PDB file of C-alpha atoms in Angstrom:
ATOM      1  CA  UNK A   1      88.508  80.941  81.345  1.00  0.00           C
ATOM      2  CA  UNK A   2      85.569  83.283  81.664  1.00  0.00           C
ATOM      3  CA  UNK A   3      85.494  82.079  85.325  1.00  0.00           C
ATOM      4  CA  UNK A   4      88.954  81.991  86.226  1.00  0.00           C
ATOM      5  CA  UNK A   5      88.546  85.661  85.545  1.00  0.00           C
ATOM      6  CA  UNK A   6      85.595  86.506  88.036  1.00  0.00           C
ATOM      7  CA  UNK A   7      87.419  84.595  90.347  1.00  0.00           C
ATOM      8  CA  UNK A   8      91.238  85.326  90.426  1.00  0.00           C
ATOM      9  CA  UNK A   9      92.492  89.109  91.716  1.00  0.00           C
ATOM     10  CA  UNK A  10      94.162  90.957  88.458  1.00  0.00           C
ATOM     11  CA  UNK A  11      98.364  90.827  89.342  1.00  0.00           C
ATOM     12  CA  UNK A  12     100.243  93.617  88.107  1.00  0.00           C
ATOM     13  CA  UNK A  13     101.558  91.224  85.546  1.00  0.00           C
ATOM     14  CA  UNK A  14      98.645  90.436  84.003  1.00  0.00           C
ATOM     15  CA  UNK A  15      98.697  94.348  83.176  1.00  0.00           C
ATOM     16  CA  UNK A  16     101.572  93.677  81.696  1.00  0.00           C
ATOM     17  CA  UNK A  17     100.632  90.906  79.711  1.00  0.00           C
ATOM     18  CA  UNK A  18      97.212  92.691  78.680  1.00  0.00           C
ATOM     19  CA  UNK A  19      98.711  95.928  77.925  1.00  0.00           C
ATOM     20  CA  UNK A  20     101.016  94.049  75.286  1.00  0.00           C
ATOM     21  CA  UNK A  21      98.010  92.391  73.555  1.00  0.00           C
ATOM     22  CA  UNK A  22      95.598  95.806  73.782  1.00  0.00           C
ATOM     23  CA  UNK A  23      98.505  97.872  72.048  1.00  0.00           C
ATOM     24  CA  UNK A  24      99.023  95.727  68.986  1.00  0.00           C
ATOM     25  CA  UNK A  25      94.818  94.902  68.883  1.00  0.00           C
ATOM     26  CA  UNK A  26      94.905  98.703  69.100  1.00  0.00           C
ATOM     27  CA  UNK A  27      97.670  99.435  66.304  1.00  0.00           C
ATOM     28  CA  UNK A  28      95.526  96.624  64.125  1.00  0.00           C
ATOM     29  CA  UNK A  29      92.517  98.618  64.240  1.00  0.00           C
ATOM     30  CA  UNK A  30      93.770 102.076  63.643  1.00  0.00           C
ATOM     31  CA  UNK A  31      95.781 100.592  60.523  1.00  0.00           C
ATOM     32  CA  UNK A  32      92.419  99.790  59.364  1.00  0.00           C
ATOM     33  CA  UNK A  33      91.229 102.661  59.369  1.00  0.00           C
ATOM     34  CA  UNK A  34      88.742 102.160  62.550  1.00  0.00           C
ATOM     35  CA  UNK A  35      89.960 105.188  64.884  1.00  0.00           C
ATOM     36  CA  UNK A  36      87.428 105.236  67.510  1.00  0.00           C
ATOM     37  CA  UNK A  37      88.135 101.413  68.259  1.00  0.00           C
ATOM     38  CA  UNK A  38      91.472 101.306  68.104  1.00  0.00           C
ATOM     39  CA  UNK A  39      92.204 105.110  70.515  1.00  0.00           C
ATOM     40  CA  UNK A  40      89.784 102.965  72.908  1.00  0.00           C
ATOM     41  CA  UNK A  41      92.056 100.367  73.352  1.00  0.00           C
ATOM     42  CA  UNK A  42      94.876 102.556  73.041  1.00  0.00           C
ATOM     43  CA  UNK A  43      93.724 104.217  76.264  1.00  0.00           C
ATOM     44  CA  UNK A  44      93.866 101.570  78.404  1.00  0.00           C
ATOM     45  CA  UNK A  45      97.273 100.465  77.517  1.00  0.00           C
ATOM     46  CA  UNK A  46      98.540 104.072  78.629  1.00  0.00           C
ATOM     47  CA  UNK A  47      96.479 103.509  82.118  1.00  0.00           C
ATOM     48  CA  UNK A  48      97.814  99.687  82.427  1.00  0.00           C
ATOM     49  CA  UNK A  49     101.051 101.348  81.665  1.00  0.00           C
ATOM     50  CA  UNK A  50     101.177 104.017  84.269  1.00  0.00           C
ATOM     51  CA  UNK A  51      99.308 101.988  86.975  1.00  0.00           C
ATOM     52  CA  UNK A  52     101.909  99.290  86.729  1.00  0.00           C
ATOM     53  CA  UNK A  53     104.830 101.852  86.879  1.00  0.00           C
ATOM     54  CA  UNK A  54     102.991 103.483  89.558  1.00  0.00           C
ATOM     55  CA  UNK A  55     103.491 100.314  91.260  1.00  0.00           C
ATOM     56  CA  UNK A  56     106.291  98.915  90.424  1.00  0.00           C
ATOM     57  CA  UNK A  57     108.212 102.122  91.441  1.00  0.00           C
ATOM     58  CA  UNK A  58     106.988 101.763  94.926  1.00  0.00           C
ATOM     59  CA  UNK A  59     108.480  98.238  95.240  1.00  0.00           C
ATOM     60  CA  UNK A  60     105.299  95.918  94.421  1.00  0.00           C
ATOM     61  CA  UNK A  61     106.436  92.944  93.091  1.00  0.00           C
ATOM     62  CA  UNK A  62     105.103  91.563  89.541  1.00  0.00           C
ATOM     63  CA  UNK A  63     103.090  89.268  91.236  1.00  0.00           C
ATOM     64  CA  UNK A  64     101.203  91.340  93.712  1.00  0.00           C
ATOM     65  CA  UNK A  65      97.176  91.705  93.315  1.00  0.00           C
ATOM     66  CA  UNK A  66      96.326  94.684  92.241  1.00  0.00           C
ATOM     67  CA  UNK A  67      93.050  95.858  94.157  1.00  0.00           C
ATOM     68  CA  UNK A  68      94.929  96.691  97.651  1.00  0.00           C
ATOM     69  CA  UNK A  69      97.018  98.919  95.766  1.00  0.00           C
ATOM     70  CA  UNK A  70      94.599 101.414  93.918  1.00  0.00           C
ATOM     71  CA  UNK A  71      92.863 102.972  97.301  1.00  0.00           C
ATOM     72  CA  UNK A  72      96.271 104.161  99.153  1.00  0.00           C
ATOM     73  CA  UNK A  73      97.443 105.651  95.156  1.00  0.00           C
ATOM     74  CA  UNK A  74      94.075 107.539  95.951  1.00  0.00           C
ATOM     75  CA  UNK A  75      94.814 108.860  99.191  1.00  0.00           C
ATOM     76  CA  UNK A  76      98.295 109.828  98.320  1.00  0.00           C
ATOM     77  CA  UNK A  77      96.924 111.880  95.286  1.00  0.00           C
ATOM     78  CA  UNK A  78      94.348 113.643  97.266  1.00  0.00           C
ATOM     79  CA  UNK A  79      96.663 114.832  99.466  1.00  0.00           C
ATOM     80  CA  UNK A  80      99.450 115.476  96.753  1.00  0.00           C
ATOM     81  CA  UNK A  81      96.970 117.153  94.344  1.00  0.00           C
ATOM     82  CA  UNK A  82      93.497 118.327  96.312  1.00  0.00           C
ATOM     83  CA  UNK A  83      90.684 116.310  97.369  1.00  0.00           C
ATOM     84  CA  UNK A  84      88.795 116.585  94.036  1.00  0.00           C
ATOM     85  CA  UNK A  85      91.812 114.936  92.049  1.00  0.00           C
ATOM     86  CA  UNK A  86      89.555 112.721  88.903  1.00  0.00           C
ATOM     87  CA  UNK A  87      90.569 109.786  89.501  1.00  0.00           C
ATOM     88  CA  UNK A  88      87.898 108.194  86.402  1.00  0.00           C
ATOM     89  CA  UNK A  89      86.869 105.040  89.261  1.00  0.00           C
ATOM     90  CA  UNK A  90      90.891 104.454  88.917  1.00  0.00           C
ATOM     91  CA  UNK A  91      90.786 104.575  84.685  1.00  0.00           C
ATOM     92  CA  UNK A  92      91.923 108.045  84.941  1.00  0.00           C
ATOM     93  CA  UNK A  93      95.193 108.375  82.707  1.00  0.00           C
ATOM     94  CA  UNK A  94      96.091 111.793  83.589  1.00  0.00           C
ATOM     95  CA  UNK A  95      95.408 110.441  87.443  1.00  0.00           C
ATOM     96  CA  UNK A  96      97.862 107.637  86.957  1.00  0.00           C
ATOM     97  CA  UNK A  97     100.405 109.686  85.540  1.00  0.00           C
ATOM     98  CA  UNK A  98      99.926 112.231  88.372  1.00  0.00           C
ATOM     99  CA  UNK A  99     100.502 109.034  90.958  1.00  0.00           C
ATOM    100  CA  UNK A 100     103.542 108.153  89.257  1.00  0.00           C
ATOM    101  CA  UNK A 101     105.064 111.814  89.115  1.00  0.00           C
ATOM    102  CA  UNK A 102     104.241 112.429  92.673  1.00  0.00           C
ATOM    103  CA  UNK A 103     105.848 109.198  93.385  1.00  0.00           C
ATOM    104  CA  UNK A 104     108.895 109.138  92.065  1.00  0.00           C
ATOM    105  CA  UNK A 105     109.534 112.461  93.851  1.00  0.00           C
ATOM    106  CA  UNK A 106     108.476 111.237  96.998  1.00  0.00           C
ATOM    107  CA  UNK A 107     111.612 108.318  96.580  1.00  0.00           C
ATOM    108  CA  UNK A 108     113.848 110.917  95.105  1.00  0.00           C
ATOM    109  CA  UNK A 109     113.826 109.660  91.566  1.00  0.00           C
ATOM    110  CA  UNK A 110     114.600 111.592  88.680  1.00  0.00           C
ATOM    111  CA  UNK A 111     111.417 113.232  87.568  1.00  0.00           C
ATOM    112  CA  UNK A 112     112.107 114.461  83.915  1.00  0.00           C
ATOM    113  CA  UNK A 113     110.600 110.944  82.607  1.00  0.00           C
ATOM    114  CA  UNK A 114     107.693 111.254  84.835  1.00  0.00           C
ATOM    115  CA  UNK A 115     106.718 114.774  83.744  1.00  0.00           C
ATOM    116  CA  UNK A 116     107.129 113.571  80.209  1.00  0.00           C
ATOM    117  CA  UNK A 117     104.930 110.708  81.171  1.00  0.00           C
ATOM    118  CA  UNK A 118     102.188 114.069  82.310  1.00  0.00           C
ATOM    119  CA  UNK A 119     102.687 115.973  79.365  1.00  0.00           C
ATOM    120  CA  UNK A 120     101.641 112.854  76.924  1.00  0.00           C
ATOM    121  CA  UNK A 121      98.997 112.093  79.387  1.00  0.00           C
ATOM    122  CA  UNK A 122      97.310 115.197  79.024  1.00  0.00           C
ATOM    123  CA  UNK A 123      96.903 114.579  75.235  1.00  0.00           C
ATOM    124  CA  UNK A 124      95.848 110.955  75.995  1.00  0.00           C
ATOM    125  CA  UNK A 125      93.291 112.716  78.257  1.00  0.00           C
ATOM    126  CA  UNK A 126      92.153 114.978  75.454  1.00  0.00           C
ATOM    127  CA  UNK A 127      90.877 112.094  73.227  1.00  0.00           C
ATOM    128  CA  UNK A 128      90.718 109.610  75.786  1.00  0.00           C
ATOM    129  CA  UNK A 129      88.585 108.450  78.448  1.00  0.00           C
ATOM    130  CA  UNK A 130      86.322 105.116  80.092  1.00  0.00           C
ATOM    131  CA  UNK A 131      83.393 106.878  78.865  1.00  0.00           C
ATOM    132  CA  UNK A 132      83.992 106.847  75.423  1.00  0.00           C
ATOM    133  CA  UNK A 133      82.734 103.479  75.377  1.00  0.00           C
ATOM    134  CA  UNK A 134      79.134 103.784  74.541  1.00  0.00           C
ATOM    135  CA  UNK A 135      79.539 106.491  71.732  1.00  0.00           C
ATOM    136  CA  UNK A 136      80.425 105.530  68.193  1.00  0.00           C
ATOM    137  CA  UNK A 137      82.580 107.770  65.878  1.00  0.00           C
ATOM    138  CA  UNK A 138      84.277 109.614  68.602  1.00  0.00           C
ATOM    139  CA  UNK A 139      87.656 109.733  67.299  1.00  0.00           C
ATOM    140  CA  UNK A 140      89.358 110.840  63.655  1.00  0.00           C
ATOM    141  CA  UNK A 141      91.816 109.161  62.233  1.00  0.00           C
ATOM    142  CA  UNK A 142      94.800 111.629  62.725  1.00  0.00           C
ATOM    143  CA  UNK A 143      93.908 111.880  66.198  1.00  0.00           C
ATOM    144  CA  UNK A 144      93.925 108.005  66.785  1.00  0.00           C
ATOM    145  CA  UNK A 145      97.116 107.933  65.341  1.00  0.00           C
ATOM    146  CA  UNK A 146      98.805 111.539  67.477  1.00  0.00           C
ATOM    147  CA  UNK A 147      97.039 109.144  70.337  1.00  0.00           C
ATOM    148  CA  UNK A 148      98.730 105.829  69.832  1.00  0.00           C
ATOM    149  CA  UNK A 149     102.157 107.436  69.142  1.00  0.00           C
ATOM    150  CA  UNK A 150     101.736 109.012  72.912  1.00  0.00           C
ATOM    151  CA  UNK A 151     100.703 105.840  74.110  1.00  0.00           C
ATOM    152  CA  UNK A 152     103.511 103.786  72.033  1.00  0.00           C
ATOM    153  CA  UNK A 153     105.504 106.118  73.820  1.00  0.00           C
ATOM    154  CA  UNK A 154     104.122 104.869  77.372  1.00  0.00           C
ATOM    155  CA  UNK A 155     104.316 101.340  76.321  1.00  0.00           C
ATOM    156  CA  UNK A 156     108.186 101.833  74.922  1.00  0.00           C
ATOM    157  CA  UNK A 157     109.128 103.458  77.944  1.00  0.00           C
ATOM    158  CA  UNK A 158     107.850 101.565  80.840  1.00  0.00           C
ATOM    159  CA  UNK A 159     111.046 100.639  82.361  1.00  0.00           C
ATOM    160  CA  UNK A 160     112.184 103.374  82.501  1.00  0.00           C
ATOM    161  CA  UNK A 161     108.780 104.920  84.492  1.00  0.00           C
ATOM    162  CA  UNK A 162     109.103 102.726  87.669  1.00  0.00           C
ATOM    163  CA  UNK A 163     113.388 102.495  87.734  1.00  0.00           C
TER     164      UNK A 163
ATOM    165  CA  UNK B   1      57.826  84.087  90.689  1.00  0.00           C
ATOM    166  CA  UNK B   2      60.764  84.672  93.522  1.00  0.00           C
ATOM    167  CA  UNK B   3      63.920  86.290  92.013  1.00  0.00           C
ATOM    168  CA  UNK B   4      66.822  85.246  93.458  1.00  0.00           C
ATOM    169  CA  UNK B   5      69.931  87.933  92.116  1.00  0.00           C
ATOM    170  CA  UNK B   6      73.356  86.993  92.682  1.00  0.00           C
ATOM    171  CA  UNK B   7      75.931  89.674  93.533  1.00  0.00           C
ATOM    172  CA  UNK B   8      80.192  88.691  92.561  1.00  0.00           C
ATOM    173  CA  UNK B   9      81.625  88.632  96.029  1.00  0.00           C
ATOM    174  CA  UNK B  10      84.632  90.971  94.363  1.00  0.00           C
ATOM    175  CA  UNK B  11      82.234  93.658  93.590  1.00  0.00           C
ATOM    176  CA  UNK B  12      79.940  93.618  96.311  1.00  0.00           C
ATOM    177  CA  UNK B  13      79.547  96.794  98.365  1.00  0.00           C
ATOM    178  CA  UNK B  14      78.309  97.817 101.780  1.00  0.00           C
ATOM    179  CA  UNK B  15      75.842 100.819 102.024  1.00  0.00           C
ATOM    180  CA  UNK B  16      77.445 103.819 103.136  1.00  0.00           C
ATOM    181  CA  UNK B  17      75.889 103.538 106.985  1.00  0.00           C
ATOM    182  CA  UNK B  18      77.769 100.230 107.603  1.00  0.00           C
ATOM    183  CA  UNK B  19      80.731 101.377 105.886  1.00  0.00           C
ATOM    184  CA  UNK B  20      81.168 104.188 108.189  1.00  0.00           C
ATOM    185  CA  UNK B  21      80.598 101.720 110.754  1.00  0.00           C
ATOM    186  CA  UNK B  22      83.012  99.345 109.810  1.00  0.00           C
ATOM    187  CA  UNK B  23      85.529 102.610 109.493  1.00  0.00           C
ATOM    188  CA  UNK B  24      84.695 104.216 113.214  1.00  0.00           C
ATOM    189  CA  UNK B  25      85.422 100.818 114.372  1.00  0.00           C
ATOM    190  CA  UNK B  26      88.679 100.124 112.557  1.00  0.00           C
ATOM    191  CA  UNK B  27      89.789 103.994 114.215  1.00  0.00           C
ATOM    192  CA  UNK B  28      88.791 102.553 117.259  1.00  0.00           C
ATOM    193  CA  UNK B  29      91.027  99.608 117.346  1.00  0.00           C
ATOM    194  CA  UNK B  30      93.573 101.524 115.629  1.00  0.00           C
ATOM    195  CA  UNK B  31      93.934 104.037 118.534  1.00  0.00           C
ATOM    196  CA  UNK B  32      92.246 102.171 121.547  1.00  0.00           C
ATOM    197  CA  UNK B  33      94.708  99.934 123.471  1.00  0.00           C
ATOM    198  CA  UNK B  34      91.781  97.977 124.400  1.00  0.00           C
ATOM    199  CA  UNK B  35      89.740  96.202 121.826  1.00  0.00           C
ATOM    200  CA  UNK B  36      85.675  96.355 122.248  1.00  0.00           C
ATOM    201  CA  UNK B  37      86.083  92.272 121.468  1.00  0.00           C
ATOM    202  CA  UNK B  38      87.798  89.556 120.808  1.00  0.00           C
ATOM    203  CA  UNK B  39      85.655  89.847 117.222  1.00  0.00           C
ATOM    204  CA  UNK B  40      87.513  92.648 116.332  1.00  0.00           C
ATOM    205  CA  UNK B  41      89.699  93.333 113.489  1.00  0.00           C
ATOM    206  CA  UNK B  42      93.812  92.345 113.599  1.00  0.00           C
ATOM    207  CA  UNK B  43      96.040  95.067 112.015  1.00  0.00           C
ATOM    208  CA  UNK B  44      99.242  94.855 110.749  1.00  0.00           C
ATOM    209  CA  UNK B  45     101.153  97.768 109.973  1.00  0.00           C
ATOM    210  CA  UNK B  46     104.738  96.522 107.890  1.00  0.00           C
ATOM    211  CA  UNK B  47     107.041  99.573 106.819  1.00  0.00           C
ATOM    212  CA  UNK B  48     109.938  98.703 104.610  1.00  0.00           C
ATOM    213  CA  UNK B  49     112.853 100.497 106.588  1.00  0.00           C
ATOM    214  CA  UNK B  50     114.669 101.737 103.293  1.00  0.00           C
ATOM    215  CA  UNK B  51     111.712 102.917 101.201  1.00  0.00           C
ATOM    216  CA  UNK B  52     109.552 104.526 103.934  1.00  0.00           C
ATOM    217  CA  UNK B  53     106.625 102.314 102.484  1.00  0.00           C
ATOM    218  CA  UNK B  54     103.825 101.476 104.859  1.00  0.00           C
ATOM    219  CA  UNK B  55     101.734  98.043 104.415  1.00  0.00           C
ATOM    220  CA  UNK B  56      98.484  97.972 105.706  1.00  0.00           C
ATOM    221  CA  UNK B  57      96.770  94.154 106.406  1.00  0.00           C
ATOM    222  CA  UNK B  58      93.497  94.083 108.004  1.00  0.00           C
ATOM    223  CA  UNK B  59      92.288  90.184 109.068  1.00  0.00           C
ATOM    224  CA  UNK B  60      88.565  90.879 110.312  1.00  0.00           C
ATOM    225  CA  UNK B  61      85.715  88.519 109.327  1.00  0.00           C
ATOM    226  CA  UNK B  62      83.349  90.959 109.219  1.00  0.00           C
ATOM    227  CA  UNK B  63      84.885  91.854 105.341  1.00  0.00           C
ATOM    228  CA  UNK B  64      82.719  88.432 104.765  1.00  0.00           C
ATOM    229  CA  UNK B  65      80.681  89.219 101.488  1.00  0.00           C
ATOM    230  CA  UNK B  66      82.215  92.581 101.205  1.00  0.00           C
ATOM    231  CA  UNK B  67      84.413  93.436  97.914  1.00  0.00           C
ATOM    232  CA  UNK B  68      88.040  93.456  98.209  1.00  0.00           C
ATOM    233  CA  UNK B  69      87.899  96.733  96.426  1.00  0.00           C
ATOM    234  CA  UNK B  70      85.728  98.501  99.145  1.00  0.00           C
ATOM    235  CA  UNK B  71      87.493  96.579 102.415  1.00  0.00           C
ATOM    236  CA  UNK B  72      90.731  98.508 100.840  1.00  0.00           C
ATOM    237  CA  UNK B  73      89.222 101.996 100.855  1.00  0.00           C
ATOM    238  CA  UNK B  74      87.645 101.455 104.107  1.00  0.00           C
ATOM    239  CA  UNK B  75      91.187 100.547 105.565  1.00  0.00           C
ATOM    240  CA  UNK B  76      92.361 103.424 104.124  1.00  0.00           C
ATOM    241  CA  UNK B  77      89.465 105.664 105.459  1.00  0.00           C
ATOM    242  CA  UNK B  78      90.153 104.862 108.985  1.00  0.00           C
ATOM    243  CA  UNK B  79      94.155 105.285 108.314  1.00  0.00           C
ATOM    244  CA  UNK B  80      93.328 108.970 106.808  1.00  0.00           C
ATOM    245  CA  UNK B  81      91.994 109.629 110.123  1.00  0.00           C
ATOM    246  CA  UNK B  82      94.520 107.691 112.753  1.00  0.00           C
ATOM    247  CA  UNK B  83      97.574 108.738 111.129  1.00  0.00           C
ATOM    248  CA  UNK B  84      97.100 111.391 107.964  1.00  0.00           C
ATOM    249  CA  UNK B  85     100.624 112.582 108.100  1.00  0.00           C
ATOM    250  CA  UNK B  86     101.829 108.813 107.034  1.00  0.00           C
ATOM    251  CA  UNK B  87      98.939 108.252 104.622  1.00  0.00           C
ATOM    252  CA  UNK B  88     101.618 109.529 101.676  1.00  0.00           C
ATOM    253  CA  UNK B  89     103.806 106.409 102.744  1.00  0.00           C
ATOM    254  CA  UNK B  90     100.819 103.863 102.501  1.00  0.00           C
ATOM    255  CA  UNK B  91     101.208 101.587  99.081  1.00  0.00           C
ATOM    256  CA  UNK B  92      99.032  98.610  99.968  1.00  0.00           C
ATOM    257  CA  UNK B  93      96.155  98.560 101.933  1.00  0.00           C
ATOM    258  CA  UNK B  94      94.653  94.635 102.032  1.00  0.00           C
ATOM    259  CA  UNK B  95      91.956  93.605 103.944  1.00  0.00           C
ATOM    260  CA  UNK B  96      91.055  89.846 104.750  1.00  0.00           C
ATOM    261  CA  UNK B  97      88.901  87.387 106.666  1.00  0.00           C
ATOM    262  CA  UNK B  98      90.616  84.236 108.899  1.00  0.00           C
ATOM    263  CA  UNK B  99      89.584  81.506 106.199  1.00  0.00           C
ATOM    264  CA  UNK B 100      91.050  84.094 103.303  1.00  0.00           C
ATOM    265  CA  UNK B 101      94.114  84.739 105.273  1.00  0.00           C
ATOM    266  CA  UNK B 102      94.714  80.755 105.833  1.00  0.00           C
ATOM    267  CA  UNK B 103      94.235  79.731 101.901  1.00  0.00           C
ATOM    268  CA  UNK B 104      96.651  82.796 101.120  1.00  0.00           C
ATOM    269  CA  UNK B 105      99.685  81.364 103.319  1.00  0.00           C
ATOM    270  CA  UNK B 106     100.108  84.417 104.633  1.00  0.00           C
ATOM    271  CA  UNK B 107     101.827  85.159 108.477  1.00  0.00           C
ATOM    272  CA  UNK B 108      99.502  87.563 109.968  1.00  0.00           C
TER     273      UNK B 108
END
């Protein structure tokens, strides 16, 4: 398994797959009371979330490897947002949700769902991010849970983000 | 003792010197009608005629031993600077050797 993994490209349906897994993992641990664990999980379901809408919306099939698709969402958000866009090495949340908003404009879709999609990724980005990995008691317990109901929210929603 | 360290082939990078290399040359073929050599990369540009959307395939086996991560952002490098006004259109930017190409199926 472990192998299969170092060797296989990540397919935008393995996102959705993992994001599925990470959210309830996530809900589990914030039930229990262990916030910091559970809003890091939490966090990458929102990215998983946004980067598959972010490429499903531009006509990527489920099945489509994910790596030749996260350096051209770059270049279109440097140029739709400034050079200096954070972009968190492609973790960025806010930066996903950004893509996705810029996006859908670009193919004249309806954008109210996208800048709802900003708005809770702005929170996300307030409690959340890749870094929080090697510190320990980063995150109370009411803001795990304001956290996980944005990014239930994400995870509820997805259709609608990429149709 | 020697120490041999082993690298992933997904995440292994090229320094920055033959990066930008690897880019000037990709601009080159890009906007040169005349390759330098017959070593030189193949590039496919595929735009969906409803959507706009631009698909970028580079088969050059000098990506041999280079991440797939980094042969993207190179590819999309050299594209910034041969055609920036269509960089907003790009959504997949894949770059491949011959033998990678073959195992894939693809029709490049």
């Amino acid at each position: 398994m472990h192998h299969q993994l170092l060797t296989e490209p990540e397919t935008i349906q393995d996102l959705e797959v993992a994001a599925a897994e990470r959210l309830n993992e996530a809900k589990a641990l914030v039930a229990e009371g262990q916030a910091t664990g559970g809003a890091y999980l939490a966090g990458y379901v929102a990215e998983m979330v946004l980067k598959m809408a972010a490429f499903r919306v531009n006509g990527h099939l489920p099945t489509t490897a994910v790596y030749p698709l996260l350096a051209p969402a770059l270049h279109r958000a440097r140029i739709a947002y400034g050079p200096n866009i954070d972009y968190q090495s492609y973790h960025g949340v806010l930066f996903w949700a950004l893509v996705l908003a810029d996006d859908r404009n670009r193919l004249g879709l309806a954008t109210p769902i996208a800048r709802h999609a900003v708005n809770r990724a702005q929170r996300i980005n307030q409690i959340w991010s890749v870094n929080m990995r090697y510190r320990a008691g980063l995150v109370a317990q009411q803001d795990a849970v304001l956290l996980l109901n944005d990014v239930g929210w994400m995870h509820s929603n997805r259709l609608r983000l990429w149709s | 003792m020697p120490i041999r360290r082993l690298v992933k082939i997904g995440e292994m990078r090229v320094h920055d010197v033959e990066a930008q290399q690897i880019i000037e040359r990709l601009v080159h073929e890009w906007t040169s009608s005349v390759p330098l050599d017959v070593f030189g990369p193949s590039i496919t540009e595929q735009r969906d005629p409803h959507s706009g959307a631009v698909h970028l395939y580079v088969v050059w086996d000098r990506f041999r031993g280079i991440g797939h991560q980094q042969r993207s952002e190179m590819i999309m490098d050299a594209y910034q600077q041969v055609a920036p006004a269509d960089v907003r259109n790009v959504t997949l930017a894949m770059g491949l050797t011959a033998p990678e190409v073959e195992r894939m199926g693809l029709d490049l």
